[in-house]
PDB file of C-alpha atoms in Angstrom:
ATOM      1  CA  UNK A 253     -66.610  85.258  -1.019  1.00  0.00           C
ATOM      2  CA  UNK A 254     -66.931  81.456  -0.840  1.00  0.00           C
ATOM      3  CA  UNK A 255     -65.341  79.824   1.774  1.00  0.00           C
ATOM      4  CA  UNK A 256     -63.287  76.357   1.627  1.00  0.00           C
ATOM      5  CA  UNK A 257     -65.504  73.016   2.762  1.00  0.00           C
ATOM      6  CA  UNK A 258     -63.224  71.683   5.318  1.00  0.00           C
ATOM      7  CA  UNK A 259     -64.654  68.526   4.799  1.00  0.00           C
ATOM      8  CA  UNK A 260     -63.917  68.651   0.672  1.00  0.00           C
ATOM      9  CA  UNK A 261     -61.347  67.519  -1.572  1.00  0.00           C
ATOM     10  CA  UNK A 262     -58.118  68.884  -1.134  1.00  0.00           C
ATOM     11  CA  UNK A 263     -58.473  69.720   2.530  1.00  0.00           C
ATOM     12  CA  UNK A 264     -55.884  69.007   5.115  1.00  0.00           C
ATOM     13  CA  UNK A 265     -57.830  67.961   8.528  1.00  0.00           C
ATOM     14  CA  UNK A 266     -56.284  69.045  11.468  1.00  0.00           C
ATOM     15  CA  UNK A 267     -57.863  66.373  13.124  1.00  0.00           C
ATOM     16  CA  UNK A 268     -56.129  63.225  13.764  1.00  0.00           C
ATOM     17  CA  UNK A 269     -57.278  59.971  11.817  1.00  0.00           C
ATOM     18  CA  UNK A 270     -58.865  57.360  12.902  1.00  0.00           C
ATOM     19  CA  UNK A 271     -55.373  55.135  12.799  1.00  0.00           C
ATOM     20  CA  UNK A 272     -53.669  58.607  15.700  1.00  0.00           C
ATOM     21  CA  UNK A 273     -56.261  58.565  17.545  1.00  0.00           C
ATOM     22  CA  UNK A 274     -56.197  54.908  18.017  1.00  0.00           C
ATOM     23  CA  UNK A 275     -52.696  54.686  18.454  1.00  0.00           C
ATOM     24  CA  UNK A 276     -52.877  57.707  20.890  1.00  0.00           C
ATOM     25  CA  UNK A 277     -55.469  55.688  23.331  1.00  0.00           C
ATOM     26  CA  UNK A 278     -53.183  52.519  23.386  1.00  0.00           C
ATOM     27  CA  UNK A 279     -50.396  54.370  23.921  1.00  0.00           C
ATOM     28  CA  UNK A 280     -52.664  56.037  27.015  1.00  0.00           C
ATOM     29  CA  UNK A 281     -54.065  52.881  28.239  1.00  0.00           C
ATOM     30  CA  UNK A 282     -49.877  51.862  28.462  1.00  0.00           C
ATOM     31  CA  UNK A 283     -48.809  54.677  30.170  1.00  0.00           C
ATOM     32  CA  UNK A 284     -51.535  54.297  32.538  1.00  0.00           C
ATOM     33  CA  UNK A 285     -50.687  50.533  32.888  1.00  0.00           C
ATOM     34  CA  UNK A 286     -47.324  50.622  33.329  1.00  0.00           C
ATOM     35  CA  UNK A 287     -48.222  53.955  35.931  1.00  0.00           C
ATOM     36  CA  UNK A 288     -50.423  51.234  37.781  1.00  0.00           C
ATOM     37  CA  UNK A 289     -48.148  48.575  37.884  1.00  0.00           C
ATOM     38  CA  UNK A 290     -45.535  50.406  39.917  1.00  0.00           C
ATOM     39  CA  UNK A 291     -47.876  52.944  41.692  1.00  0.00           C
ATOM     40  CA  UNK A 292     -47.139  52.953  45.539  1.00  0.00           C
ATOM     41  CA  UNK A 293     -50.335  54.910  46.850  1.00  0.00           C
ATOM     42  CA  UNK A 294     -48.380  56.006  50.127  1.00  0.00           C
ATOM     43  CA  UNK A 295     -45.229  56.023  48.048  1.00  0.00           C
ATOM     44  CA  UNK A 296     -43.678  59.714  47.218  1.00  0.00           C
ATOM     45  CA  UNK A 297     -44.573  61.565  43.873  1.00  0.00           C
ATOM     46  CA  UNK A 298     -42.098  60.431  41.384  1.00  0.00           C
ATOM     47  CA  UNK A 299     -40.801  64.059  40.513  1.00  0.00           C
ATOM     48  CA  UNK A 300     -39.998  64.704  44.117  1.00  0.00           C
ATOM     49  CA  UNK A 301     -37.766  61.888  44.071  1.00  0.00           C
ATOM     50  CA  UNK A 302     -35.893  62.464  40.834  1.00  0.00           C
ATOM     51  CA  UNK A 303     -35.286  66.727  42.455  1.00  0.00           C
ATOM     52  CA  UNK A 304     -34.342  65.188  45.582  1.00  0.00           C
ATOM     53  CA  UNK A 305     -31.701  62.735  43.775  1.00  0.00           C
ATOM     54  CA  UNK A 306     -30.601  65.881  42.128  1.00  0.00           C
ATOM     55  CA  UNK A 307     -31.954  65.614  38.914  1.00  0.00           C
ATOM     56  CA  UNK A 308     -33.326  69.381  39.098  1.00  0.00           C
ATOM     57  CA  UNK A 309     -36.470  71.593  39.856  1.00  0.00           C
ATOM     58  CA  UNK A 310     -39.932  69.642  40.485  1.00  0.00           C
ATOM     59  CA  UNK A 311     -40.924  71.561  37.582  1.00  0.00           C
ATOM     60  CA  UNK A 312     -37.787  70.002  34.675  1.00  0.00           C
ATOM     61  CA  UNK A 313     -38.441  66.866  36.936  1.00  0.00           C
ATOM     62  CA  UNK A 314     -41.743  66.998  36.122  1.00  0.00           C
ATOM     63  CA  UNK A 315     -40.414  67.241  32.009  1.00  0.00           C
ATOM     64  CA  UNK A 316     -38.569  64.090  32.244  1.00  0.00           C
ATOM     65  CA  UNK A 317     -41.664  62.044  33.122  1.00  0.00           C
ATOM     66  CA  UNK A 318     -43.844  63.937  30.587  1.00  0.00           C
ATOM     67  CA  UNK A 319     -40.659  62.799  27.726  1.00  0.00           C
ATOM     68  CA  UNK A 320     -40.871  59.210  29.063  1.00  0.00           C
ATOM     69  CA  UNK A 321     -37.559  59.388  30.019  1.00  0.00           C
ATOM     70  CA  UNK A 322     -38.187  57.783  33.442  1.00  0.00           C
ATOM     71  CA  UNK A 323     -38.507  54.130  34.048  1.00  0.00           C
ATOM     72  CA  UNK A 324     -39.462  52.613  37.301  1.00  0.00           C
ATOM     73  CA  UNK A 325     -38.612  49.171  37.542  1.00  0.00           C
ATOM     74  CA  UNK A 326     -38.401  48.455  34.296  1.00  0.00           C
ATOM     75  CA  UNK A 327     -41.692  50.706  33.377  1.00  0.00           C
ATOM     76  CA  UNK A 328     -41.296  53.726  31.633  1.00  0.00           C
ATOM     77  CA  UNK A 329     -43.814  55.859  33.473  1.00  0.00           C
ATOM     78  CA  UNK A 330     -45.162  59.471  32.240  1.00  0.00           C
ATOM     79  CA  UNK A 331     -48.295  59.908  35.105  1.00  0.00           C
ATOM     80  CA  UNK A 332     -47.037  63.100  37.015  1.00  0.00           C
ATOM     81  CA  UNK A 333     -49.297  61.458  39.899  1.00  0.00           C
ATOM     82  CA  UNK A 334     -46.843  58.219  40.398  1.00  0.00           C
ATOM     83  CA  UNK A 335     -46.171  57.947  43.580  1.00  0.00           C
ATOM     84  CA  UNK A 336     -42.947  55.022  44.490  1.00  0.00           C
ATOM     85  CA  UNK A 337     -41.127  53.917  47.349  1.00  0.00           C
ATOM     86  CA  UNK A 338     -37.695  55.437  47.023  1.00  0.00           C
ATOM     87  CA  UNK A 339     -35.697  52.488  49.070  1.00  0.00           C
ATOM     88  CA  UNK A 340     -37.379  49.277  47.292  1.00  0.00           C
ATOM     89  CA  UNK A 341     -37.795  50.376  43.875  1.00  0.00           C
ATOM     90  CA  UNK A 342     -35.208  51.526  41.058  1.00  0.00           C
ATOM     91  CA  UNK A 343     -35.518  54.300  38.773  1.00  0.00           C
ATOM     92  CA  UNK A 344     -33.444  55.089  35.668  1.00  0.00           C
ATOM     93  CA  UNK A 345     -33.354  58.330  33.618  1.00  0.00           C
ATOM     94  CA  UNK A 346     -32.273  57.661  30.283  1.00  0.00           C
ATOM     95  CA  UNK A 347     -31.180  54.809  31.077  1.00  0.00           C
ATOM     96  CA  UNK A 348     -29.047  55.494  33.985  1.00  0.00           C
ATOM     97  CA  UNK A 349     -29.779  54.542  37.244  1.00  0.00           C
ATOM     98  CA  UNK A 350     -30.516  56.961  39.586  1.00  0.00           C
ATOM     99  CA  UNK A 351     -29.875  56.552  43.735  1.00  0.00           C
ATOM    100  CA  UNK A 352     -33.406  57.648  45.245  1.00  0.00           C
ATOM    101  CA  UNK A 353     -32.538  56.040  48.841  1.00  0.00           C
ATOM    102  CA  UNK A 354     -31.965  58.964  50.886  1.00  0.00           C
ATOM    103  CA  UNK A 355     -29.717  57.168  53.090  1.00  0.00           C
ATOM    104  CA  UNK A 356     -27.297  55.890  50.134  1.00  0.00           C
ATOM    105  CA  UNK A 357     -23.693  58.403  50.867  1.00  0.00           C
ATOM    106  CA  UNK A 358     -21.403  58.087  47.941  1.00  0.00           C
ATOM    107  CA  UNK A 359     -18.274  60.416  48.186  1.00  0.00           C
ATOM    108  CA  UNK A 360     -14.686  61.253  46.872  1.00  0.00           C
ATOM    109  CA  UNK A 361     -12.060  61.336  48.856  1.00  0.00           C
ATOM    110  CA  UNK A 362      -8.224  63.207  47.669  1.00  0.00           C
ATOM    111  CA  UNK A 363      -6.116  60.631  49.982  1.00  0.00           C
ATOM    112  CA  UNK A 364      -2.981  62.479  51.060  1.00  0.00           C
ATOM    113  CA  UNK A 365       0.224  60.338  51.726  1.00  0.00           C
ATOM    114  CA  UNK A 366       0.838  59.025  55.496  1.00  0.00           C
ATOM    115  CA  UNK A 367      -3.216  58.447  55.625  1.00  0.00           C
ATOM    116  CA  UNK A 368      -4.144  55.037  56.085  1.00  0.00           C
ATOM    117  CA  UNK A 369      -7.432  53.433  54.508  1.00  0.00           C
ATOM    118  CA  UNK A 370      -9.413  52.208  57.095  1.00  0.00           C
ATOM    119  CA  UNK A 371     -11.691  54.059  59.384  1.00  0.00           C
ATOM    120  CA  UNK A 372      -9.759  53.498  63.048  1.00  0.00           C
ATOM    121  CA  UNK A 373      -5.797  52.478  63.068  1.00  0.00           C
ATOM    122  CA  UNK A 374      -4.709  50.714  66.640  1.00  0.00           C
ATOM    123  CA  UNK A 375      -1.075  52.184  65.583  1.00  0.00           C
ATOM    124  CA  UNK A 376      -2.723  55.994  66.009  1.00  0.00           C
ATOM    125  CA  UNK A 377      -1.613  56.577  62.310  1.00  0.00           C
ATOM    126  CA  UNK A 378      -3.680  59.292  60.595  1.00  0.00           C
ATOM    127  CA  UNK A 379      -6.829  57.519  58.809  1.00  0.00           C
ATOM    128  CA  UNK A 380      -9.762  57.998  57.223  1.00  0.00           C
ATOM    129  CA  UNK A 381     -11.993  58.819  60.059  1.00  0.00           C
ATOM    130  CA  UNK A 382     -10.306  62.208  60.442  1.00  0.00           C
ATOM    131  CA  UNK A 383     -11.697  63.830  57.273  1.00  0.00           C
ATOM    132  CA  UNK A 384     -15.134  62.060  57.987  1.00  0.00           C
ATOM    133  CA  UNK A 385     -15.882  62.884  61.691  1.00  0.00           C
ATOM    134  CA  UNK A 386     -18.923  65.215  60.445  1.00  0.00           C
ATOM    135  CA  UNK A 387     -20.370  62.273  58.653  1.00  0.00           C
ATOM    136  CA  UNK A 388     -23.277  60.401  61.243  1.00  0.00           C
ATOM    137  CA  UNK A 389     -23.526  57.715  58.828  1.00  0.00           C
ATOM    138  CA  UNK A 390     -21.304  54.332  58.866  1.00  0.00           C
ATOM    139  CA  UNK A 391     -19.351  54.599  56.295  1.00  0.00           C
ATOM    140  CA  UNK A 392     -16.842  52.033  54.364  1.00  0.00           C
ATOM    141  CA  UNK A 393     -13.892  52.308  51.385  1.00  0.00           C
ATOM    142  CA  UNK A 394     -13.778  50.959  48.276  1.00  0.00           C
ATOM    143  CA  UNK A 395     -11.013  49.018  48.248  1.00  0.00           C
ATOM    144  CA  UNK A 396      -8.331  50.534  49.535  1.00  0.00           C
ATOM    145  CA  UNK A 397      -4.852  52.060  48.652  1.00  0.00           C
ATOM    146  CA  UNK A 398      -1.259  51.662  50.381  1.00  0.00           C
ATOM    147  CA  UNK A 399      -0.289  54.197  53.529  1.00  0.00           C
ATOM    148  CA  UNK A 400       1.746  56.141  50.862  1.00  0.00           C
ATOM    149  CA  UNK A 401       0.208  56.300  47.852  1.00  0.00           C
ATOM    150  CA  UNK A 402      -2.287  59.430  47.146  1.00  0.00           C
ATOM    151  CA  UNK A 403      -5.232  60.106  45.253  1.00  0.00           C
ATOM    152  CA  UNK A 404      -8.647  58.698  44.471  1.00  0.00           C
ATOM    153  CA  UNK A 405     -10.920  56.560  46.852  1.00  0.00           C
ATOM    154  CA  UNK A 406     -14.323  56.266  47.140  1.00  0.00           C
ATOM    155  CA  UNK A 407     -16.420  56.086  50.408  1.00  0.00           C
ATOM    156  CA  UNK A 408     -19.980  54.837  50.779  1.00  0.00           C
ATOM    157  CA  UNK A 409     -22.420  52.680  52.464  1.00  0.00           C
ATOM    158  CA  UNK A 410     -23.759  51.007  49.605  1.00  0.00           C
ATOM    159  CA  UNK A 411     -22.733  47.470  50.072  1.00  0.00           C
ATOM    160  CA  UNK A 412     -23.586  46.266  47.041  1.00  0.00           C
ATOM    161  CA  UNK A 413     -22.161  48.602  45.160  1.00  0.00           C
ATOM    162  CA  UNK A 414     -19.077  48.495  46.867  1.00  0.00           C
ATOM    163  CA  UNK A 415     -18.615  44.565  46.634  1.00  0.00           C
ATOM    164  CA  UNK A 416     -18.999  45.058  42.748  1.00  0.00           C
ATOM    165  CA  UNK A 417     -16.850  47.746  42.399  1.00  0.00           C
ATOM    166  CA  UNK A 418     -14.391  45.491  43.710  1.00  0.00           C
ATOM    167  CA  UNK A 419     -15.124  42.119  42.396  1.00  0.00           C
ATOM    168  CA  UNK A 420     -12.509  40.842  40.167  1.00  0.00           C
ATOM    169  CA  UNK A 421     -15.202  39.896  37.289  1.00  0.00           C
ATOM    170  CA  UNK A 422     -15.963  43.751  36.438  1.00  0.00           C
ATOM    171  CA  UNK A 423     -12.680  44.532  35.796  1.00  0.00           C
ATOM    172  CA  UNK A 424     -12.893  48.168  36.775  1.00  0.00           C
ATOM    173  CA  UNK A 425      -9.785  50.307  35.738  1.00  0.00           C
ATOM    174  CA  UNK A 426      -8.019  52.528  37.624  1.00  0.00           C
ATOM    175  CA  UNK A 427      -5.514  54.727  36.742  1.00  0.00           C
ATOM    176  CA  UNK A 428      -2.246  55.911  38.267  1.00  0.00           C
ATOM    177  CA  UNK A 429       0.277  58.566  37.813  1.00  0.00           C
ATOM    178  CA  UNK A 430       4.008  57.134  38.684  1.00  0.00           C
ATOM    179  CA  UNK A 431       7.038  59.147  39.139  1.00  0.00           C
ATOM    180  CA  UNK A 432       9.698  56.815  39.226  1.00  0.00           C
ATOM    181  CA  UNK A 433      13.412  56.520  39.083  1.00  0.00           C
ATOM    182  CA  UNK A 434      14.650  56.246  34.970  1.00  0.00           C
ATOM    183  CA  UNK A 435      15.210  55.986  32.498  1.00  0.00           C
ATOM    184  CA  UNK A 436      12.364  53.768  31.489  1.00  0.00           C
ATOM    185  CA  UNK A 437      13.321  50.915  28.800  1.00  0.00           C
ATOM    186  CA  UNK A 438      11.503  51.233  25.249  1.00  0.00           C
ATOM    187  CA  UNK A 439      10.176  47.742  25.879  1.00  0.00           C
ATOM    188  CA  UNK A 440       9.044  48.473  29.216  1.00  0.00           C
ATOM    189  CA  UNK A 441       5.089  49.081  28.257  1.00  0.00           C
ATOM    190  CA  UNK A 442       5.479  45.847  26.459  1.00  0.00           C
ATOM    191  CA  UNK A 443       6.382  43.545  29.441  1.00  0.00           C
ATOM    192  CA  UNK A 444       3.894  45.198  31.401  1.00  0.00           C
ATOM    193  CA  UNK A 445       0.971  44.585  29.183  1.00  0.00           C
ATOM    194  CA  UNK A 446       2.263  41.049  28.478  1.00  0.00           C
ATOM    195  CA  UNK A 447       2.532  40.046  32.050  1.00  0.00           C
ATOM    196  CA  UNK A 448       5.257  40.204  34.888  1.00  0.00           C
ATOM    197  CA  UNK A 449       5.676  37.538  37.164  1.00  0.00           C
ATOM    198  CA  UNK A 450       5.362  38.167  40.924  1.00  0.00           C
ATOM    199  CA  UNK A 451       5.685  36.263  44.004  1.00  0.00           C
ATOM    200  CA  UNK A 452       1.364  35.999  43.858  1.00  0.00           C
ATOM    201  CA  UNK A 453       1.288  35.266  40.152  1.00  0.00           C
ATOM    202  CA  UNK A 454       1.319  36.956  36.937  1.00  0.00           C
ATOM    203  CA  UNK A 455      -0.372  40.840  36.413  1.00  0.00           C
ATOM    204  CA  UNK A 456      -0.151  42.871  33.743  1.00  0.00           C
ATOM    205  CA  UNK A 457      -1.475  46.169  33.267  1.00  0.00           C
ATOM    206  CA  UNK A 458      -4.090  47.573  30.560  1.00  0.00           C
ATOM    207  CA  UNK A 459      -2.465  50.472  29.284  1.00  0.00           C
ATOM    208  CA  UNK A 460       1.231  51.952  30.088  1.00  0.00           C
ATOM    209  CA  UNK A 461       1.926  55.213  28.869  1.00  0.00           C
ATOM    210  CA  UNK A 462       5.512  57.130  28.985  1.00  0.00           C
ATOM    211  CA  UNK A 463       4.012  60.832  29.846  1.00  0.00           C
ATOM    212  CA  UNK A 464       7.427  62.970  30.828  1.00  0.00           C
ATOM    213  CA  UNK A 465      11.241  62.112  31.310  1.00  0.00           C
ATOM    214  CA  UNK A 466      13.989  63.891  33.071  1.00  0.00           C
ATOM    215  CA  UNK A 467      17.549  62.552  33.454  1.00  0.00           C
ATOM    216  CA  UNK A 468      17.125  59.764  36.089  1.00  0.00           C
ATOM    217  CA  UNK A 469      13.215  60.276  36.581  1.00  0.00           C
ATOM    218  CA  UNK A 470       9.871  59.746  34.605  1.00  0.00           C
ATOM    219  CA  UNK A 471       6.211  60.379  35.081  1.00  0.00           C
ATOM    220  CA  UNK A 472       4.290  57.844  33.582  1.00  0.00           C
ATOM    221  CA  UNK A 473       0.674  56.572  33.504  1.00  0.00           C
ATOM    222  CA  UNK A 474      -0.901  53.202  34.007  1.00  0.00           C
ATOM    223  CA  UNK A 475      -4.126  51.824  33.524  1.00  0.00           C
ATOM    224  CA  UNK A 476      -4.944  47.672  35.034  1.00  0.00           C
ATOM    225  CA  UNK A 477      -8.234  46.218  36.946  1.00  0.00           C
ATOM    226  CA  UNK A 478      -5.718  44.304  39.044  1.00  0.00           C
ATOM    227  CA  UNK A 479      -6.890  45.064  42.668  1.00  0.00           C
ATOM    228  CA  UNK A 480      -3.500  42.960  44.657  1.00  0.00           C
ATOM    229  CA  UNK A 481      -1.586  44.515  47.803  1.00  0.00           C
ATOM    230  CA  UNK A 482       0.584  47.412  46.237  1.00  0.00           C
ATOM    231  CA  UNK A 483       0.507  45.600  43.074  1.00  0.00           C
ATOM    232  CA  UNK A 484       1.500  49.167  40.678  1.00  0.00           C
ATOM    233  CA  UNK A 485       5.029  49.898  43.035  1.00  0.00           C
ATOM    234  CA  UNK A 486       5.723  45.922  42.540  1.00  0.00           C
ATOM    235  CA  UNK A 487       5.137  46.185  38.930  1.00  0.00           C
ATOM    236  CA  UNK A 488       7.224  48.611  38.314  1.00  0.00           C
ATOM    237  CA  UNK A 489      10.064  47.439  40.931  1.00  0.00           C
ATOM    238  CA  UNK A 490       9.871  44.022  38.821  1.00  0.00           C
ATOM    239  CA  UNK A 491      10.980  46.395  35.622  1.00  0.00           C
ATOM    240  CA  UNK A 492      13.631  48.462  37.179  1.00  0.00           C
ATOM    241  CA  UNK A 493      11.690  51.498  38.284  1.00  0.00           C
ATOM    242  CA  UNK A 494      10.976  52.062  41.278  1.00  0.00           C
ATOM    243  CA  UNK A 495       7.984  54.791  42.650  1.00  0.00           C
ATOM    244  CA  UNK A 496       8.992  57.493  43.985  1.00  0.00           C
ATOM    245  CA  UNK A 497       5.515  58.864  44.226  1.00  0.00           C
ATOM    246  CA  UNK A 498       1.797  57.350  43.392  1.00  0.00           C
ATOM    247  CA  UNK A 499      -1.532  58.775  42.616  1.00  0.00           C
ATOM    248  CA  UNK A 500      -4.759  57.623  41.653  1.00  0.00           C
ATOM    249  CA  UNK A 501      -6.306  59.603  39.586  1.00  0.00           C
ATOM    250  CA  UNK A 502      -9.334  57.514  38.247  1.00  0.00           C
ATOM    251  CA  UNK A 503     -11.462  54.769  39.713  1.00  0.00           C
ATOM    252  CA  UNK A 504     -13.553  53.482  37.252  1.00  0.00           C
ATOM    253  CA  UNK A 505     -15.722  56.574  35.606  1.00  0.00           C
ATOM    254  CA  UNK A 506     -14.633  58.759  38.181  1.00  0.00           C
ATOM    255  CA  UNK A 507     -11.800  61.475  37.865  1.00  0.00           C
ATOM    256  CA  UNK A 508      -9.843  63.220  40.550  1.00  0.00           C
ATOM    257  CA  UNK A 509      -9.596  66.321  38.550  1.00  0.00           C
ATOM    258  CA  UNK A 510      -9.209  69.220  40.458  1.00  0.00           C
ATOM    259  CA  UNK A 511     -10.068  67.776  43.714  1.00  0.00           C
ATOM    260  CA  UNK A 512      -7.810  69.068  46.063  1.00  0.00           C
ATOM    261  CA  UNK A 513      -5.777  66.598  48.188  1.00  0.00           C
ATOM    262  CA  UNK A 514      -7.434  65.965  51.412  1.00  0.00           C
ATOM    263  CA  UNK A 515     -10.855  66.789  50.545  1.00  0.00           C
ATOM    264  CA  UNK A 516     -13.479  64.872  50.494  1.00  0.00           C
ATOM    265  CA  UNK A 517     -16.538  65.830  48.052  1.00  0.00           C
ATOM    266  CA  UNK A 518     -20.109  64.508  47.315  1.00  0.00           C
ATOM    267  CA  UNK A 519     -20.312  62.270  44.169  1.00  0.00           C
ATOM    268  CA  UNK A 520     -22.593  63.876  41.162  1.00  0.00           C
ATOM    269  CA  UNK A 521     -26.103  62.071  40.261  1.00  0.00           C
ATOM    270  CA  UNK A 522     -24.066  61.189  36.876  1.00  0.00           C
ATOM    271  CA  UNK A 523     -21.432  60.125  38.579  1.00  0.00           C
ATOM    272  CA  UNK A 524     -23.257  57.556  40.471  1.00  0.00           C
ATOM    273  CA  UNK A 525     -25.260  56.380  37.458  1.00  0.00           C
ATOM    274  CA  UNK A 526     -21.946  55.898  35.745  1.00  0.00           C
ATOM    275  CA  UNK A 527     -20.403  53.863  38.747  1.00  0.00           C
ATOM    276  CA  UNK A 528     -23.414  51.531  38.691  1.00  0.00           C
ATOM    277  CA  UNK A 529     -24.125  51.536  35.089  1.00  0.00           C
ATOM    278  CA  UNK A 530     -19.992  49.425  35.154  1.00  0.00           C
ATOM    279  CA  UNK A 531     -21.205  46.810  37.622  1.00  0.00           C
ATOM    280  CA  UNK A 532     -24.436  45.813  35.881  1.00  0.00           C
ATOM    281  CA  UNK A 533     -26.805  48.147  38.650  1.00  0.00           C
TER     282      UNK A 533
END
């Protein structure tokens, strides 16, 4: 029986060439560099703080750095021995960034009507404070919507984020659902994307969207970034149709859904990531 020369013509080498195995040891000697470069010796192992951010077991955690889908400042690390400091430096999983603080609160919060937005009323109206007594941390809205209108707000104590969220050069959306009194004009989604002028100056929405009509009432939807004093009811007062009844259903990338109203839940890791990934964090 004669056997096959691995080394003769013909023969496939499992080994890798000269060209792999060089590209293998400088793409090593990077991995270990850019390991180095944001290695924190008393820091916490990177996995830990991707599991404790929600990201999974220490074990698919562990799978993430081995894909070199982790960066850490700006360093795509894939040493399982990393070790970082969770409150100075930023991590991103494919791209997203991920909140490693453990301090950082980011929440939900179904706003029912009569419930004003701030965290202590002098006028001993119902506020915000009595859904979050549980909460030790000091906690502050994003923006804020009127005494009567329900639906979507988001609490944290991320300042930064926060101030973004409701800077006037992001131009988040939100989006309402408006039952008002109808019928609503044909032209009506027109004029409100072209501009109506108020007593402030001129807004105008994103989107306007006719969703249901009855005789002398309609449900419709808008989308705008504009973040004035009750600027949706003036809107559509200014067009002949007054609310009735207002809810926020979106605030940026994040959806009311099924949220019932008065509840307040814990954002999602992707949630987060989406919220910052808008405002440039």
């Amino acid at each position: 029986m004669t056997r096959s020369n691995p080394r003769g013509p013909g023969h496939r080498s499992k080994r890798p060439t000269r060209r792999q195995r060089s590209q293998a040891q400088r793409t090593a000697q990077q991995n270990t560099s850019a390991a180095n470069a944001v290695h924190q010796p008393d820091g916490v192992r990177l996995q830990k703080v991707l599991a404790d951010a929600g990201l999974g077991s220490r074990r698919a955690c562990e799978q993430l750095i081995a894909d070199a889908r982790v960066e850490v400042d700006g360093q795509i690390v894939t040493e399982l021995g990393t070790r970082i400091d969770p409150e100075t430096q930023t991590v991103h999983v494919d791209s997203m960034r991920i909140v490693t603080a453990p301090d950082r609160v980011y929440l939900a919060f179904n706003k029912p009507a009569g419930v004003v937005s701030t965290m202590d009323d002098p006028e001993g109206r119902p506020s915000l404070a009595e859904y979050l007594r549980d909460r030790p941390e000091r906690l502050f809205h994003v923006g804020r919507l009127d005494a009567e209108t329900e639906g979507l707000l988001l609490i944290t104590n991320d300042g930064e984020l926060s101030n973004r969220l409701t800077h006037p050069s992001y131009e988040i959306p939100k989006t309402y659902l408006a039952q008002v009194r109808g019928p609503v004009a044909k032209d009506v989604g027109a004029r409100l994307r072209e501009g109506i002028e108020l007593d402030d100056g001129i807004a105008r929405v994103d989107s306007f969207k006719l969703i249901d009509s009855t005789p002398g009432r309609a449900l419709v939807e808008l989308v705008l970034h504009e973040g004035r004093n009750r600027i949706v009811r003036r809107l559509l007062d200014a067009v002949g149709n007054p609310v009735d009844r207002l809810v926020r259903t979106h605030f940026g990338p994040i959806a009311l859904a099924e949220q019932r109203q008065g509840k307040v839940r814990d954002l999602r890791p992707d949630e987060i990531g989406e919220l910052m990934q808008a405002v440039g964090l």
